[in-house]
Short mmCIF file of C-alpha atoms in Angstrom, two decimals:
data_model
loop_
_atom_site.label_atom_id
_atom_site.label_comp_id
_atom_site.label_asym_id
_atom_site.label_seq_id
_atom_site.Cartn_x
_atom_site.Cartn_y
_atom_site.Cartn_z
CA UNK E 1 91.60 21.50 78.33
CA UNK E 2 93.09 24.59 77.37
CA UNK E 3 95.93 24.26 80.33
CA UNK E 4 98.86 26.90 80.29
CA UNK E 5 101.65 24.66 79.83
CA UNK E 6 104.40 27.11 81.44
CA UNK E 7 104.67 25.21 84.25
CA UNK E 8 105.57 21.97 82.96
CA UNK E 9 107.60 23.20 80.13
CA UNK E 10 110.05 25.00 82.38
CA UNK E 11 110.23 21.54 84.61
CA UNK E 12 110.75 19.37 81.65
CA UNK E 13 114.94 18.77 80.76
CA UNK E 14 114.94 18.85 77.20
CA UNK E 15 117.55 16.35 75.50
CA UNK E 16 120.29 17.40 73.03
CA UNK E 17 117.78 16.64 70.37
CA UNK E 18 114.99 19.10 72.16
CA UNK E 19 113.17 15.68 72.80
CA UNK E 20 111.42 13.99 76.13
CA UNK E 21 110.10 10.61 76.53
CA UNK E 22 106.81 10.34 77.49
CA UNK E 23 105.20 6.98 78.50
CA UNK E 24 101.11 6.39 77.85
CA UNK E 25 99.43 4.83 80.77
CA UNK E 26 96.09 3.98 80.74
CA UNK E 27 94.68 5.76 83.56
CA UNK E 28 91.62 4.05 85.06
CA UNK E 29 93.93 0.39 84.30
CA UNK E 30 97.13 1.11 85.08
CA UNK E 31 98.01 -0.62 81.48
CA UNK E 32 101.53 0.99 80.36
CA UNK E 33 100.05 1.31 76.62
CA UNK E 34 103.41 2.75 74.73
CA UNK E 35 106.33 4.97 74.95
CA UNK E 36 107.03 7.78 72.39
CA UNK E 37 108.38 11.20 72.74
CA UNK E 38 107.59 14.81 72.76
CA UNK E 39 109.09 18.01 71.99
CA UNK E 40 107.96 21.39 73.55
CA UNK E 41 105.57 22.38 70.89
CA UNK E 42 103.88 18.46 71.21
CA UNK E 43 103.89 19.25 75.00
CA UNK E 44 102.20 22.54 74.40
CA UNK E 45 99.48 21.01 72.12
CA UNK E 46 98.85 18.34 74.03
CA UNK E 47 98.25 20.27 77.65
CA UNK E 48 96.11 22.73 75.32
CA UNK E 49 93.87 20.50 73.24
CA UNK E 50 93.32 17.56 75.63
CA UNK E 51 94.22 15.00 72.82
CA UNK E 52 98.23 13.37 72.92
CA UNK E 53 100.37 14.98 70.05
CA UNK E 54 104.12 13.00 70.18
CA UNK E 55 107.37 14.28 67.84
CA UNK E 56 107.56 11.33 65.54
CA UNK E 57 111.74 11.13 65.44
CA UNK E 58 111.67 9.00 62.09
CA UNK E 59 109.08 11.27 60.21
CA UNK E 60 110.35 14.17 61.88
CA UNK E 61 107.11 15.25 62.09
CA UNK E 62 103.89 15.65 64.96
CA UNK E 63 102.24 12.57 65.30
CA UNK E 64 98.54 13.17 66.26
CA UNK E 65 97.91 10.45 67.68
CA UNK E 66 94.94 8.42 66.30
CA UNK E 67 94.73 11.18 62.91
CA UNK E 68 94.54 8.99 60.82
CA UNK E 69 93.54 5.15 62.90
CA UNK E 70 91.30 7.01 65.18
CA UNK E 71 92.87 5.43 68.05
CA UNK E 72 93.57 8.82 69.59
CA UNK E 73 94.67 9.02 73.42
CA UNK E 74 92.84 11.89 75.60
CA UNK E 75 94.79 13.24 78.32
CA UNK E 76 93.72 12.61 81.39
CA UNK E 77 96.50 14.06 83.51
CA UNK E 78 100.50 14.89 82.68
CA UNK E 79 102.98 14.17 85.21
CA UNK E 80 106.55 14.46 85.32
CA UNK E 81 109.41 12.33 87.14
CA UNK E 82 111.93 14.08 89.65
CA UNK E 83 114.70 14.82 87.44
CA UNK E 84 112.16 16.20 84.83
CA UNK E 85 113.86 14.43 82.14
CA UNK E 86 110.49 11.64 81.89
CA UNK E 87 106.61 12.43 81.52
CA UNK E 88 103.80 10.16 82.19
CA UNK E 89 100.57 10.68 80.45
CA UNK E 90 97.89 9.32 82.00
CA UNK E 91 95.28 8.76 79.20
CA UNK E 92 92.13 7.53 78.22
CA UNK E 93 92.79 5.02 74.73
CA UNK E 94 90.19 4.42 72.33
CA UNK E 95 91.03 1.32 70.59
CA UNK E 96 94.04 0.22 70.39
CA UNK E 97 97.61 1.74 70.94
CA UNK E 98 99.91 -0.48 69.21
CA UNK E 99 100.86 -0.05 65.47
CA UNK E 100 100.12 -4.29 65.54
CA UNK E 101 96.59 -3.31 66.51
CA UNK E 102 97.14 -4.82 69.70
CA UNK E 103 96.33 -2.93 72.93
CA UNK E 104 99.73 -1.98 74.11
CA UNK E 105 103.05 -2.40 72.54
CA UNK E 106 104.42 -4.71 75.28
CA UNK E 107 103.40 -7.76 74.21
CA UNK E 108 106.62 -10.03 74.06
CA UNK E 109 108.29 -10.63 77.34
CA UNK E 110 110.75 -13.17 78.36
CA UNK E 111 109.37 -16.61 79.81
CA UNK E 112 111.08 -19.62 80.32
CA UNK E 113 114.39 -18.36 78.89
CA UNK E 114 112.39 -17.31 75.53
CA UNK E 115 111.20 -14.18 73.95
CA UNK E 116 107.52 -15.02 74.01
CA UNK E 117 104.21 -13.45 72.15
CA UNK E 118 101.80 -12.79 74.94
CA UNK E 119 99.04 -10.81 73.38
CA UNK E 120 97.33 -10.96 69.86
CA UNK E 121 96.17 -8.12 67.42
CA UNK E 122 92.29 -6.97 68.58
CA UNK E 123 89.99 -8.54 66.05
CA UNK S 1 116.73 -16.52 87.79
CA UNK S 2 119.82 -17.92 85.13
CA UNK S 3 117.49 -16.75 81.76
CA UNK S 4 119.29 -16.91 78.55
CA UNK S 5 119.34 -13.48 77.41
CA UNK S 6 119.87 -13.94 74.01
CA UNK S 7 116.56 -13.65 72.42
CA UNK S 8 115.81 -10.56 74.02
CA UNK S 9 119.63 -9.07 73.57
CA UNK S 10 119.17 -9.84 69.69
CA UNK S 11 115.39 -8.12 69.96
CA UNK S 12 116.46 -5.03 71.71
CA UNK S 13 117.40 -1.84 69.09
CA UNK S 14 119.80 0.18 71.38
CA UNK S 15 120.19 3.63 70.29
CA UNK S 16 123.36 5.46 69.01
CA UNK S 17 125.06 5.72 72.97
CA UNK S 18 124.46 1.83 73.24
CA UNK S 19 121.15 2.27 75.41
CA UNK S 20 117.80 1.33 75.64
CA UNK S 21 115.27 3.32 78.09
CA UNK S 22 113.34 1.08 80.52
CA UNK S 23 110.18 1.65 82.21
CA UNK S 24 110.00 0.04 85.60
CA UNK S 25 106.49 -1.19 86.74
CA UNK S 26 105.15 -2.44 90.21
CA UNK S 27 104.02 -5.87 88.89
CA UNK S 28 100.85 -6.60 91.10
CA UNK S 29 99.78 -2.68 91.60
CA UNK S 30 100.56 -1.51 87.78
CA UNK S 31 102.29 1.74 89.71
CA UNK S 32 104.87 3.31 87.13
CA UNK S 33 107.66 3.47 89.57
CA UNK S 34 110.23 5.18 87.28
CA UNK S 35 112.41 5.42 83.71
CA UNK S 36 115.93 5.02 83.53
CA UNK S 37 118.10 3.54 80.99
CA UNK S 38 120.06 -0.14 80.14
CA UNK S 39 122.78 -0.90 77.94
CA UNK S 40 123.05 -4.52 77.29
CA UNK S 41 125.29 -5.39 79.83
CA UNK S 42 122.84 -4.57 82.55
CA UNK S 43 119.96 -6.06 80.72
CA UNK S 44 122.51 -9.12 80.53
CA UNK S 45 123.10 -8.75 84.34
CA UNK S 46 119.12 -8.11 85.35
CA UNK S 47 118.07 -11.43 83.72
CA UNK S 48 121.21 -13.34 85.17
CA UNK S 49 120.37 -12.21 89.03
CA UNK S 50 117.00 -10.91 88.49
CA UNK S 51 117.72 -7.74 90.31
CA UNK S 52 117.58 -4.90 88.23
CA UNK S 53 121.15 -3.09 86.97
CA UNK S 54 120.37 0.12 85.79
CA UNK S 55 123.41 2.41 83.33
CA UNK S 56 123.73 5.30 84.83
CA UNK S 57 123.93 8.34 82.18
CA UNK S 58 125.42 10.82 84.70
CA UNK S 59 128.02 8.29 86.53
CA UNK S 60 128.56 6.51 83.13
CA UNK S 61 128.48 3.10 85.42
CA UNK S 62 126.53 0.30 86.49
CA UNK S 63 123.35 1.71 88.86
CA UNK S 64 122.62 -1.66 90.59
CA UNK S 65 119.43 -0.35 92.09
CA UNK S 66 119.24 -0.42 95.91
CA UNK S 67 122.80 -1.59 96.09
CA UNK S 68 123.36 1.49 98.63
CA UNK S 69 119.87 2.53 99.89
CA UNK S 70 118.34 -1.42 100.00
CA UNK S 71 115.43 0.03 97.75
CA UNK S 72 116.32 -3.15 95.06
CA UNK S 73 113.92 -4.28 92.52
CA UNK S 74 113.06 -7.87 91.66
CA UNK S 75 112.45 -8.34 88.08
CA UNK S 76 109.28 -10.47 87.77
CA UNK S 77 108.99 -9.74 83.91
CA UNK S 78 110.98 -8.44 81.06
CA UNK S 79 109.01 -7.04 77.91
CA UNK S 80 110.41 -5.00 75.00
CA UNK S 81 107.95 -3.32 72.62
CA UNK S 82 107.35 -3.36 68.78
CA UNK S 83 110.22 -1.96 67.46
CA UNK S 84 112.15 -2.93 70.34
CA UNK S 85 113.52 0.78 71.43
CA UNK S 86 111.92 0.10 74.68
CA UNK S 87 111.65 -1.83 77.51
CA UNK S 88 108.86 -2.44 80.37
CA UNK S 89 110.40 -4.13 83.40
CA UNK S 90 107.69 -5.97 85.72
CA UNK S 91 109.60 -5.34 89.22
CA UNK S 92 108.33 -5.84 92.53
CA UNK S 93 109.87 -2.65 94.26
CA UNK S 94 111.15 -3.10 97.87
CA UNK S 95 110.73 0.36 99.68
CA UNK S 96 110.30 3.60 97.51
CA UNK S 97 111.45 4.00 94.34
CA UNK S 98 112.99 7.54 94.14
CA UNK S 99 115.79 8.99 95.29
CA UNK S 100 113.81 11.38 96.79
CA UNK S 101 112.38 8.40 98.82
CA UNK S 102 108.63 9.04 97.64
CA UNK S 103 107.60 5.50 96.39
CA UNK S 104 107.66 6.76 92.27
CA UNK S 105 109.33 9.48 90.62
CA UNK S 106 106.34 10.84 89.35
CA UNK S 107 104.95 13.01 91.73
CA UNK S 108 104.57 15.79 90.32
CA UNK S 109 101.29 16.59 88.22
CA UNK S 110 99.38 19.35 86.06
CA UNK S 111 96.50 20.00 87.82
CA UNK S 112 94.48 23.56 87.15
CA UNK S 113 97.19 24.78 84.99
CA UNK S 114 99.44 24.20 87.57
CA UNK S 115 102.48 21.82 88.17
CA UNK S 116 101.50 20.55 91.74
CA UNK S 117 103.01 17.89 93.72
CA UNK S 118 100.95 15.21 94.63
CA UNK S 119 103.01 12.82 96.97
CA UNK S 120 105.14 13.10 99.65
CA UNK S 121 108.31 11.44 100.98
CA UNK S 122 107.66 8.07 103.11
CA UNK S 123 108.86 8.43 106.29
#
């Protein structure tokens, strides 16, 4: 895409850990697919290469997305929430995003009083 | 709605501050409407009424949303994620969503290297 990222990095509010959550919507479904987070530099790579880059806080380390599954997200458009302190990537998934191999990472969700499985891993 | 929110209380890893971010969702339109965050007393609370009770970081107290502007959300569906650090909340949204009464809080979008905004308020 090779955007200049200026913009959006002077909007974006920054935690005390130099972190932002960003949550992964699938843009043509609407699907909410995951919710990770970025620091600047992952911002910066992402706007300029077209392909989602989060800050992995446990590795402490980028996490390209898909490197290594191939189940890499391309940007479709970045947006930002009114406070700045949220982004929402609107991206095109290949495969799936969840670790579980299922499509997003919001599969259990209370029903009936219980915490319920409501989606299976992609064959 | 009277859910036992046990199963989802004991599912949920809140972080260091006691909090969990949640991603509210228009349930029928799959709009991202906004993030803000829960501790588990207001996840307690939103499965109890089924109106969603917000923490507020800044006022460090309950943000029962719409209790002032009438702009409440009914929780259809709660869902928590993977590894459980976050939570999508099906809502059906009754007026707009953002304080700066534009139905999400994401209006704001890179778009030819620019940060432009892309909805207005209602009126």
């Amino acid at each position: 895409m090779g955007m200049n990222s200026n913009d959006i990095l002077a909007a974006i509010r920054f935690d005390d850990s130099g972190l932002v959550p960003a949550i992964a919507q699938q843009h043509d479904t609407g699907e909410v697919l995951m919710m990770a987070w970025m620091n600047s530099e992952s911002v910066a790579e992402t706007l300029a290469t077209g392909h989602v880059c989060y800050w992995s806080r446990s590795r402490r380390a980028f996490w390209r997305k898909g490197e290594s599954s191939g189940h890499v997200q391309h940007l479709v458009e970045m947006r930002i929430d009114c406070d700045g302190d949220t982004l929402l990537l609107l991206v095109d998934q290949t495969g799936p995003a969840c670790h579980t191999n299922r499509r997003n990472c919001f599969y259990r969700a209370t029903r009936g009083g219980k915490l319920v499985t409501i989606a299976e891993p992609v064959e």
